[in-house]
Amino acid sequence: MSLSHIIATAGLVGHLRPAPGTWGSLAALPAGWLLHVVGGPVLLGLAVLMAFALGWWATAQETKGKSDHDPSEIVIDEVVGQWIAILPLSIGATHAGVSITALWPGWVAAFLLFRLFDITKIGPIGWADRRADALGVMLDDVIAGVFAAIGVLALAWVAHGGPGG
C-alpha cells in the first residue's frame, strides 16, 4: 500500500461503506478537535494547508492514468473541507476563552452544511468538480468548506441575537 493511497483515503477511512465521503467528514471532526486542542486555530489552519497540498499530490498519484478522476475512496478532500467548516468554531472558542466542545451546535451545523454543499455541488463547487483533475477534486471541497464556514458564522450570528446580540 502506497503513501499516496493512505493520504488520499485519509488513513483508509475512504474504504468504509456506505457513503465514504460522509465517513471522511466524520473522521475529520475528532482530528480537527485534537488539532484545535493542541494548537488552536493556527494549527488547524496550517493543517488545512498541509492536508490540501498533500491531498492534491496524493489524488494526482492515485488517479494517474485512470478514467475516474474522483474515486469514492478518496476522502482527503472531505477532511480538508470539513476542517475549513469548523475553523470559525476554533477561532470563536479561542476568542471567547471556552472549550471548543461548548460550541457543539456549531459542530453539527458545520458537518451538515458541509455535507449539503459537497453533495449538491451548487455554483462554484460544481465548477471545481467539473475540472476533472486532482486540483478540482480538492477545490470543490475547499469551496464547500468555505460555504459551510460562512453558514456556521451566519447561524452563530442569528443564535446570538443578530446585530443587537
Short mmCIF file of N, CA and C in Angstrom, two decimals:
data_model
loop_
_atom_site.label_atom_id
_atom_site.label_comp_id
_atom_site.label_asym_id
_atom_site.label_seq_id
_atom_site.Cartn_x
_atom_site.Cartn_y
_atom_site.Cartn_z
N MET A 1 0.85 -1.17 0.00
CA MET A 1 0.00 0.00 0.00
C MET A 1 0.89 1.24 0.00
N SER A 2 0.58 2.17 -0.87
CA SER A 2 1.43 3.35 -1.05
C SER A 2 1.06 4.47 -0.08
N LEU A 3 2.02 5.35 0.14
CA LEU A 3 1.78 6.54 0.96
C LEU A 3 0.68 7.39 0.35
N SER A 4 0.67 7.53 -0.97
CA SER A 4 -0.36 8.34 -1.62
C SER A 4 -1.75 7.76 -1.37
N HIS A 5 -1.86 6.45 -1.33
CA HIS A 5 -3.16 5.82 -1.08
C HIS A 5 -3.61 6.07 0.36
N ILE A 6 -2.69 5.97 1.28
CA ILE A 6 -3.03 6.21 2.70
C ILE A 6 -3.47 7.66 2.90
N ILE A 7 -2.78 8.60 2.27
CA ILE A 7 -3.15 10.01 2.37
C ILE A 7 -4.49 10.26 1.69
N ALA A 8 -4.63 9.80 0.46
CA ALA A 8 -5.85 10.07 -0.32
C ALA A 8 -7.09 9.49 0.36
N THR A 9 -6.95 8.36 1.02
CA THR A 9 -8.09 7.73 1.68
C THR A 9 -8.20 8.13 3.16
N ALA A 10 -7.42 9.12 3.56
CA ALA A 10 -7.44 9.61 4.96
C ALA A 10 -7.24 8.45 5.93
N GLY A 11 -6.12 7.76 5.75
CA GLY A 11 -5.81 6.64 6.64
C GLY A 11 -6.73 5.46 6.43
N LEU A 12 -7.18 5.26 5.19
CA LEU A 12 -8.04 4.16 4.77
C LEU A 12 -9.51 4.35 5.14
N VAL A 13 -9.87 5.47 5.74
CA VAL A 13 -11.27 5.76 6.06
C VAL A 13 -12.12 5.73 4.80
N GLY A 14 -11.55 6.12 3.68
CA GLY A 14 -12.28 6.14 2.42
C GLY A 14 -12.77 4.79 1.95
N HIS A 15 -12.31 3.72 2.59
CA HIS A 15 -12.78 2.39 2.21
C HIS A 15 -14.02 1.97 3.01
N LEU A 16 -14.45 2.79 3.96
CA LEU A 16 -15.67 2.48 4.72
C LEU A 16 -16.87 2.68 3.81
N ARG A 17 -17.85 1.82 3.95
CA ARG A 17 -19.07 1.89 3.15
C ARG A 17 -20.27 1.79 4.08
N PRO A 18 -21.39 2.33 3.73
CA PRO A 18 -21.65 3.18 2.57
C PRO A 18 -21.18 4.60 2.83
N ALA A 19 -21.29 5.44 1.83
CA ALA A 19 -21.04 6.88 1.91
C ALA A 19 -19.65 7.24 2.43
N PRO A 20 -18.59 6.85 1.71
CA PRO A 20 -17.24 7.14 2.19
C PRO A 20 -16.97 8.63 2.41
N GLY A 21 -17.60 9.51 1.64
CA GLY A 21 -17.40 10.94 1.85
C GLY A 21 -17.92 11.39 3.21
N THR A 22 -19.02 10.82 3.61
CA THR A 22 -19.57 11.14 4.94
C THR A 22 -18.66 10.61 6.03
N TRP A 23 -18.13 9.40 5.84
CA TRP A 23 -17.18 8.85 6.81
C TRP A 23 -15.93 9.72 6.89
N GLY A 24 -15.45 10.20 5.74
CA GLY A 24 -14.29 11.09 5.74
C GLY A 24 -14.56 12.37 6.50
N SER A 25 -15.76 12.94 6.31
CA SER A 25 -16.14 14.16 7.03
C SER A 25 -16.25 13.90 8.53
N LEU A 26 -16.83 12.76 8.89
CA LEU A 26 -16.95 12.41 10.31
C LEU A 26 -15.57 12.20 10.94
N ALA A 27 -14.67 11.53 10.23
CA ALA A 27 -13.33 11.30 10.76
C ALA A 27 -12.57 12.61 10.95
N ALA A 28 -12.89 13.61 10.14
CA ALA A 28 -12.22 14.90 10.25
C ALA A 28 -12.56 15.62 11.55
N LEU A 29 -13.72 15.34 12.11
CA LEU A 29 -14.16 16.08 13.31
C LEU A 29 -13.27 15.83 14.54
N PRO A 30 -13.05 14.58 14.96
CA PRO A 30 -12.16 14.40 16.12
C PRO A 30 -10.73 14.84 15.83
N ALA A 31 -10.28 14.66 14.59
CA ALA A 31 -8.93 15.13 14.24
C ALA A 31 -8.87 16.65 14.32
N GLY A 32 -9.91 17.33 13.86
CA GLY A 32 -9.97 18.79 13.96
C GLY A 32 -10.02 19.26 15.40
N TRP A 33 -10.78 18.54 16.22
CA TRP A 33 -10.84 18.87 17.65
C TRP A 33 -9.43 18.76 18.26
N LEU A 34 -8.73 17.67 17.96
CA LEU A 34 -7.39 17.47 18.51
C LEU A 34 -6.43 18.57 18.04
N LEU A 35 -6.50 18.91 16.77
CA LEU A 35 -5.64 19.99 16.26
C LEU A 35 -5.92 21.29 17.00
N HIS A 36 -7.20 21.58 17.25
CA HIS A 36 -7.55 22.80 17.99
C HIS A 36 -7.00 22.75 19.42
N VAL A 37 -7.19 21.63 20.09
CA VAL A 37 -6.74 21.50 21.48
C VAL A 37 -5.22 21.68 21.57
N VAL A 38 -4.51 21.10 20.62
CA VAL A 38 -3.05 21.17 20.64
C VAL A 38 -2.52 22.55 20.25
N GLY A 39 -3.13 23.16 19.23
CA GLY A 39 -2.55 24.41 18.72
C GLY A 39 -3.51 25.48 18.30
N GLY A 40 -4.79 25.35 18.68
CA GLY A 40 -5.77 26.38 18.37
C GLY A 40 -6.01 26.54 16.88
N PRO A 41 -6.61 27.68 16.53
CA PRO A 41 -6.95 27.90 15.12
C PRO A 41 -5.72 28.01 14.20
N VAL A 42 -4.58 28.40 14.76
CA VAL A 42 -3.38 28.49 13.92
C VAL A 42 -2.98 27.10 13.44
N LEU A 43 -2.92 26.14 14.34
CA LEU A 43 -2.55 24.78 13.95
C LEU A 43 -3.60 24.17 13.02
N LEU A 44 -4.87 24.41 13.31
CA LEU A 44 -5.93 23.90 12.44
C LEU A 44 -5.80 24.49 11.04
N GLY A 45 -5.53 25.78 10.95
CA GLY A 45 -5.34 26.43 9.65
C GLY A 45 -4.13 25.88 8.91
N LEU A 46 -3.04 25.67 9.62
CA LEU A 46 -1.85 25.08 8.99
C LEU A 46 -2.12 23.65 8.53
N ALA A 47 -2.90 22.91 9.31
CA ALA A 47 -3.25 21.55 8.93
C ALA A 47 -4.10 21.54 7.67
N VAL A 48 -4.99 22.53 7.52
CA VAL A 48 -5.78 22.65 6.30
C VAL A 48 -4.85 22.82 5.10
N LEU A 49 -3.89 23.72 5.22
CA LEU A 49 -2.96 23.98 4.11
C LEU A 49 -2.12 22.75 3.79
N MET A 50 -1.62 22.08 4.81
CA MET A 50 -0.79 20.89 4.60
C MET A 50 -1.60 19.74 4.00
N ALA A 51 -2.80 19.52 4.54
CA ALA A 51 -3.64 18.44 4.03
C ALA A 51 -4.07 18.73 2.59
N PHE A 52 -4.30 20.00 2.27
CA PHE A 52 -4.64 20.35 0.89
C PHE A 52 -3.50 20.00 -0.05
N ALA A 53 -2.29 20.43 0.31
CA ALA A 53 -1.13 20.17 -0.55
C ALA A 53 -0.87 18.67 -0.70
N LEU A 54 -0.87 17.96 0.43
CA LEU A 54 -0.64 16.51 0.38
C LEU A 54 -1.78 15.79 -0.34
N GLY A 55 -3.00 16.26 -0.12
CA GLY A 55 -4.16 15.66 -0.78
C GLY A 55 -4.14 15.85 -2.28
N TRP A 56 -3.72 17.02 -2.72
CA TRP A 56 -3.63 17.29 -4.16
C TRP A 56 -2.61 16.34 -4.79
N TRP A 57 -1.45 16.22 -4.13
CA TRP A 57 -0.42 15.31 -4.63
C TRP A 57 -0.91 13.87 -4.64
N ALA A 58 -1.49 13.43 -3.51
CA ALA A 58 -1.92 12.04 -3.39
C ALA A 58 -3.04 11.72 -4.38
N THR A 59 -3.96 12.64 -4.56
CA THR A 59 -5.05 12.43 -5.51
C THR A 59 -4.50 12.31 -6.92
N ALA A 60 -3.55 13.16 -7.27
CA ALA A 60 -2.93 13.08 -8.60
C ALA A 60 -2.26 11.73 -8.80
N GLN A 61 -1.58 11.24 -7.77
CA GLN A 61 -0.91 9.94 -7.87
C GLN A 61 -1.92 8.80 -8.02
N GLU A 62 -2.97 8.87 -7.23
CA GLU A 62 -3.96 7.78 -7.21
C GLU A 62 -4.84 7.74 -8.45
N THR A 63 -4.95 8.85 -9.16
CA THR A 63 -5.83 8.89 -10.33
C THR A 63 -5.05 8.92 -11.65
N LYS A 64 -3.73 8.95 -11.56
CA LYS A 64 -2.90 9.00 -12.77
C LYS A 64 -3.20 7.81 -13.68
N GLY A 65 -3.55 8.13 -14.93
CA GLY A 65 -3.81 7.10 -15.92
C GLY A 65 -5.14 6.40 -15.78
N LYS A 66 -6.01 6.88 -14.92
CA LYS A 66 -7.32 6.26 -14.71
C LYS A 66 -8.42 7.16 -15.26
N SER A 67 -9.52 6.57 -15.68
CA SER A 67 -10.62 7.36 -16.23
C SER A 67 -11.43 8.06 -15.13
N ASP A 68 -11.46 7.48 -13.94
CA ASP A 68 -12.21 8.08 -12.83
C ASP A 68 -11.30 9.07 -12.11
N HIS A 69 -11.59 10.35 -12.28
CA HIS A 69 -10.75 11.39 -11.67
C HIS A 69 -11.06 11.60 -10.19
N ASP A 70 -12.18 11.05 -9.70
CA ASP A 70 -12.59 11.27 -8.31
C ASP A 70 -13.22 10.01 -7.73
N PRO A 71 -12.42 8.94 -7.55
CA PRO A 71 -12.98 7.71 -6.99
C PRO A 71 -13.49 7.93 -5.56
N SER A 72 -14.54 7.22 -5.21
CA SER A 72 -15.21 7.46 -3.93
C SER A 72 -14.31 7.22 -2.73
N GLU A 73 -13.28 6.39 -2.85
CA GLU A 73 -12.42 6.14 -1.69
C GLU A 73 -11.49 7.31 -1.36
N ILE A 74 -11.33 8.25 -2.28
CA ILE A 74 -10.51 9.43 -1.99
C ILE A 74 -11.35 10.39 -1.17
N VAL A 75 -10.96 10.56 0.11
CA VAL A 75 -11.73 11.40 1.03
C VAL A 75 -10.88 12.46 1.73
N ILE A 76 -9.62 12.58 1.36
CA ILE A 76 -8.80 13.63 1.97
C ILE A 76 -9.39 15.00 1.65
N ASP A 77 -10.07 15.13 0.53
CA ASP A 77 -10.73 16.38 0.19
C ASP A 77 -11.85 16.71 1.18
N GLU A 78 -12.59 15.68 1.63
CA GLU A 78 -13.63 15.91 2.64
C GLU A 78 -13.01 16.33 3.96
N VAL A 79 -11.88 15.77 4.31
CA VAL A 79 -11.20 16.16 5.55
C VAL A 79 -10.85 17.65 5.50
N VAL A 80 -10.25 18.07 4.39
CA VAL A 80 -9.86 19.48 4.24
C VAL A 80 -11.09 20.38 4.32
N GLY A 81 -12.13 20.04 3.57
CA GLY A 81 -13.34 20.87 3.57
C GLY A 81 -14.00 20.94 4.93
N GLN A 82 -14.04 19.80 5.64
CA GLN A 82 -14.66 19.79 6.97
C GLN A 82 -13.85 20.62 7.95
N TRP A 83 -12.53 20.57 7.85
CA TRP A 83 -11.70 21.41 8.73
C TRP A 83 -11.93 22.89 8.45
N ILE A 84 -12.10 23.25 7.20
CA ILE A 84 -12.41 24.65 6.89
C ILE A 84 -13.75 25.03 7.52
N ALA A 85 -14.73 24.14 7.45
CA ALA A 85 -16.06 24.41 8.00
C ALA A 85 -16.02 24.61 9.52
N ILE A 86 -15.09 23.94 10.22
CA ILE A 86 -15.04 24.10 11.69
C ILE A 86 -14.05 25.18 12.12
N LEU A 87 -13.32 25.73 11.20
CA LEU A 87 -12.34 26.77 11.57
C LEU A 87 -12.99 27.96 12.31
N PRO A 88 -14.19 28.44 11.91
CA PRO A 88 -14.80 29.51 12.70
C PRO A 88 -15.08 29.12 14.15
N LEU A 89 -15.34 27.84 14.39
CA LEU A 89 -15.56 27.37 15.76
C LEU A 89 -14.27 27.45 16.56
N SER A 90 -13.17 27.08 15.93
CA SER A 90 -11.87 27.14 16.59
C SER A 90 -11.52 28.59 16.93
N ILE A 91 -11.74 29.46 15.98
CA ILE A 91 -11.46 30.89 16.21
C ILE A 91 -12.37 31.44 17.30
N GLY A 92 -13.67 31.11 17.23
CA GLY A 92 -14.63 31.60 18.21
C GLY A 92 -14.34 31.10 19.61
N ALA A 93 -14.02 29.83 19.74
CA ALA A 93 -13.72 29.26 21.06
C ALA A 93 -12.48 29.92 21.65
N THR A 94 -11.48 30.12 20.83
CA THR A 94 -10.25 30.75 21.30
C THR A 94 -10.53 32.19 21.73
N HIS A 95 -11.28 32.91 20.93
CA HIS A 95 -11.62 34.31 21.24
C HIS A 95 -12.42 34.42 22.53
N ALA A 96 -13.37 33.50 22.71
CA ALA A 96 -14.23 33.54 23.90
C ALA A 96 -13.60 32.89 25.12
N GLY A 97 -12.49 32.18 24.92
CA GLY A 97 -11.83 31.50 26.04
C GLY A 97 -12.63 30.33 26.58
N VAL A 98 -13.34 29.64 25.69
CA VAL A 98 -14.14 28.49 26.10
C VAL A 98 -13.66 27.24 25.37
N SER A 99 -14.06 26.12 25.87
CA SER A 99 -13.76 24.85 25.20
C SER A 99 -14.49 24.82 23.86
N ILE A 100 -13.83 24.31 22.86
CA ILE A 100 -14.46 24.23 21.54
C ILE A 100 -15.67 23.30 21.56
N THR A 101 -15.70 22.36 22.50
CA THR A 101 -16.87 21.47 22.58
C THR A 101 -18.10 22.20 23.11
N ALA A 102 -17.90 23.35 23.77
CA ALA A 102 -19.04 24.15 24.22
C ALA A 102 -19.82 24.70 23.03
N LEU A 103 -19.19 24.73 21.88
CA LEU A 103 -19.84 25.24 20.67
C LEU A 103 -20.44 24.09 19.86
N TRP A 104 -20.93 23.06 20.54
CA TRP A 104 -21.39 21.85 19.86
C TRP A 104 -22.46 22.10 18.80
N PRO A 105 -23.38 23.06 18.97
CA PRO A 105 -24.33 23.27 17.87
C PRO A 105 -23.63 23.69 16.57
N GLY A 106 -22.54 24.41 16.71
CA GLY A 106 -21.77 24.80 15.54
C GLY A 106 -21.13 23.61 14.85
N TRP A 107 -20.73 22.61 15.63
CA TRP A 107 -20.16 21.38 15.05
C TRP A 107 -21.21 20.66 14.20
N VAL A 108 -22.42 20.58 14.73
CA VAL A 108 -23.50 19.93 13.99
C VAL A 108 -23.77 20.72 12.71
N ALA A 109 -23.88 22.04 12.83
CA ALA A 109 -24.14 22.87 11.66
C ALA A 109 -23.01 22.75 10.64
N ALA A 110 -21.76 22.77 11.09
CA ALA A 110 -20.62 22.67 10.18
C ALA A 110 -20.65 21.35 9.42
N PHE A 111 -20.94 20.27 10.11
CA PHE A 111 -21.00 18.96 9.46
C PHE A 111 -22.13 18.91 8.44
N LEU A 112 -23.33 19.30 8.86
CA LEU A 112 -24.49 19.20 7.96
C LEU A 112 -24.36 20.15 6.77
N LEU A 113 -23.92 21.37 7.01
CA LEU A 113 -23.77 22.32 5.90
C LEU A 113 -22.69 21.86 4.93
N PHE A 114 -21.58 21.37 5.45
CA PHE A 114 -20.52 20.90 4.56
C PHE A 114 -21.02 19.75 3.69
N ARG A 115 -21.69 18.78 4.31
CA ARG A 115 -22.20 17.65 3.52
C ARG A 115 -23.22 18.13 2.49
N LEU A 116 -24.09 19.07 2.88
CA LEU A 116 -25.08 19.61 1.95
C LEU A 116 -24.41 20.23 0.72
N PHE A 117 -23.44 21.11 0.97
CA PHE A 117 -22.77 21.78 -0.15
C PHE A 117 -21.92 20.80 -0.96
N ASP A 118 -21.29 19.84 -0.30
CA ASP A 118 -20.45 18.88 -1.00
C ASP A 118 -21.28 17.97 -1.90
N ILE A 119 -22.46 17.61 -1.44
CA ILE A 119 -23.31 16.71 -2.21
C ILE A 119 -24.03 17.44 -3.35
N THR A 120 -24.56 18.64 -3.06
CA THR A 120 -25.34 19.35 -4.08
C THR A 120 -24.48 20.03 -5.13
N LYS A 121 -23.26 20.40 -4.77
CA LYS A 121 -22.30 21.00 -5.71
C LYS A 121 -22.87 22.21 -6.44
N ILE A 122 -23.45 23.13 -5.69
CA ILE A 122 -24.02 24.33 -6.30
C ILE A 122 -22.92 25.32 -6.71
N GLY A 123 -23.20 26.08 -7.74
CA GLY A 123 -22.33 27.18 -8.18
C GLY A 123 -20.89 26.79 -8.39
N PRO A 124 -19.98 27.52 -7.73
CA PRO A 124 -18.56 27.29 -7.95
C PRO A 124 -18.06 25.92 -7.46
N ILE A 125 -18.83 25.28 -6.60
CA ILE A 125 -18.46 23.94 -6.15
C ILE A 125 -18.55 22.97 -7.33
N GLY A 126 -19.64 23.08 -8.08
CA GLY A 126 -19.81 22.26 -9.27
C GLY A 126 -18.78 22.58 -10.34
N TRP A 127 -18.45 23.87 -10.49
CA TRP A 127 -17.42 24.26 -11.46
C TRP A 127 -16.11 23.55 -11.14
N ALA A 128 -15.71 23.59 -9.87
CA ALA A 128 -14.45 22.95 -9.47
C ALA A 128 -14.51 21.45 -9.71
N ASP A 129 -15.64 20.84 -9.38
CA ASP A 129 -15.80 19.40 -9.57
C ASP A 129 -15.69 19.00 -11.05
N ARG A 130 -16.20 19.86 -11.92
CA ARG A 130 -16.17 19.56 -13.36
C ARG A 130 -14.79 19.71 -13.98
N ARG A 131 -13.82 20.20 -13.24
CA ARG A 131 -12.45 20.30 -13.77
C ARG A 131 -11.91 18.92 -14.15
N ALA A 132 -12.38 17.91 -13.48
CA ALA A 132 -11.99 16.51 -13.77
C ALA A 132 -10.49 16.30 -13.63
N ASP A 133 -9.90 16.91 -12.60
CA ASP A 133 -8.49 16.68 -12.30
C ASP A 133 -8.29 16.70 -10.78
N ALA A 134 -7.08 16.40 -10.34
CA ALA A 134 -6.80 16.31 -8.90
C ALA A 134 -7.05 17.64 -8.19
N LEU A 135 -6.73 18.75 -8.84
CA LEU A 135 -6.99 20.06 -8.21
C LEU A 135 -8.49 20.27 -8.04
N GLY A 136 -9.27 19.89 -9.04
CA GLY A 136 -10.72 20.02 -8.93
C GLY A 136 -11.30 19.18 -7.81
N VAL A 137 -10.74 17.97 -7.62
CA VAL A 137 -11.19 17.10 -6.53
C VAL A 137 -11.02 17.81 -5.20
N MET A 138 -9.89 18.47 -5.02
CA MET A 138 -9.62 19.18 -3.77
C MET A 138 -10.41 20.48 -3.67
N LEU A 139 -10.47 21.23 -4.76
CA LEU A 139 -11.09 22.56 -4.73
C LEU A 139 -12.58 22.52 -4.46
N ASP A 140 -13.30 21.53 -5.00
CA ASP A 140 -14.74 21.54 -4.76
C ASP A 140 -15.04 21.42 -3.27
N ASP A 141 -14.23 20.67 -2.55
CA ASP A 141 -14.46 20.54 -1.11
C ASP A 141 -13.95 21.75 -0.33
N VAL A 142 -12.91 22.39 -0.83
CA VAL A 142 -12.46 23.64 -0.21
C VAL A 142 -13.58 24.68 -0.31
N ILE A 143 -14.16 24.80 -1.49
CA ILE A 143 -15.23 25.79 -1.67
C ILE A 143 -16.46 25.40 -0.85
N ALA A 144 -16.80 24.12 -0.81
CA ALA A 144 -17.92 23.66 0.02
C ALA A 144 -17.63 23.97 1.50
N GLY A 145 -16.37 23.80 1.91
CA GLY A 145 -15.99 24.13 3.29
C GLY A 145 -16.11 25.61 3.59
N VAL A 146 -15.74 26.44 2.64
CA VAL A 146 -15.88 27.90 2.82
C VAL A 146 -17.36 28.27 2.92
N PHE A 147 -18.18 27.71 2.04
CA PHE A 147 -19.63 27.97 2.11
C PHE A 147 -20.18 27.53 3.46
N ALA A 148 -19.77 26.35 3.93
CA ALA A 148 -20.24 25.86 5.22
C ALA A 148 -19.77 26.76 6.35
N ALA A 149 -18.52 27.22 6.29
CA ALA A 149 -17.99 28.12 7.32
C ALA A 149 -18.80 29.41 7.37
N ILE A 150 -19.14 29.94 6.21
CA ILE A 150 -19.97 31.15 6.15
C ILE A 150 -21.34 30.86 6.76
N GLY A 151 -21.89 29.69 6.47
CA GLY A 151 -23.16 29.29 7.06
C GLY A 151 -23.07 29.18 8.57
N VAL A 152 -21.99 28.61 9.07
CA VAL A 152 -21.78 28.49 10.52
C VAL A 152 -21.74 29.88 11.16
N LEU A 153 -21.02 30.79 10.53
CA LEU A 153 -20.95 32.17 11.05
C LEU A 153 -22.32 32.83 11.05
N ALA A 154 -23.07 32.65 9.97
CA ALA A 154 -24.41 33.24 9.87
C ALA A 154 -25.34 32.67 10.93
N LEU A 155 -25.29 31.36 11.13
CA LEU A 155 -26.14 30.73 12.15
C LEU A 155 -25.74 31.17 13.56
N ALA A 156 -24.45 31.32 13.80
CA ALA A 156 -23.99 31.80 15.11
C ALA A 156 -24.47 33.23 15.35
N TRP A 157 -24.41 34.04 14.33
CA TRP A 157 -24.87 35.43 14.43
C TRP A 157 -26.35 35.46 14.80
N VAL A 158 -27.15 34.64 14.11
CA VAL A 158 -28.59 34.57 14.40
C VAL A 158 -28.83 34.04 15.82
N ALA A 159 -28.10 32.98 16.19
CA ALA A 159 -28.28 32.37 17.51
C ALA A 159 -27.91 33.32 18.65
N HIS A 160 -27.01 34.22 18.37
CA HIS A 160 -26.56 35.16 19.41
C HIS A 160 -27.25 36.51 19.31
N GLY A 161 -28.36 36.56 18.59
CA GLY A 161 -29.19 37.76 18.62
C GLY A 161 -28.98 38.72 17.47
N GLY A 162 -28.25 38.35 16.46
CA GLY A 162 -28.08 39.23 15.30
C GLY A 162 -27.36 40.51 15.65
N PRO A 163 -27.75 41.63 15.05
CA PRO A 163 -27.00 42.87 15.24
C PRO A 163 -27.04 43.42 16.66
N GLY A 164 -28.06 43.08 17.43
CA GLY A 164 -28.16 43.59 18.79
C GLY A 164 -27.60 42.66 19.84
N GLY A 165 -27.13 41.45 19.40
CA GLY A 165 -26.69 40.43 20.33
C GLY A 165 -25.30 40.61 20.71
#
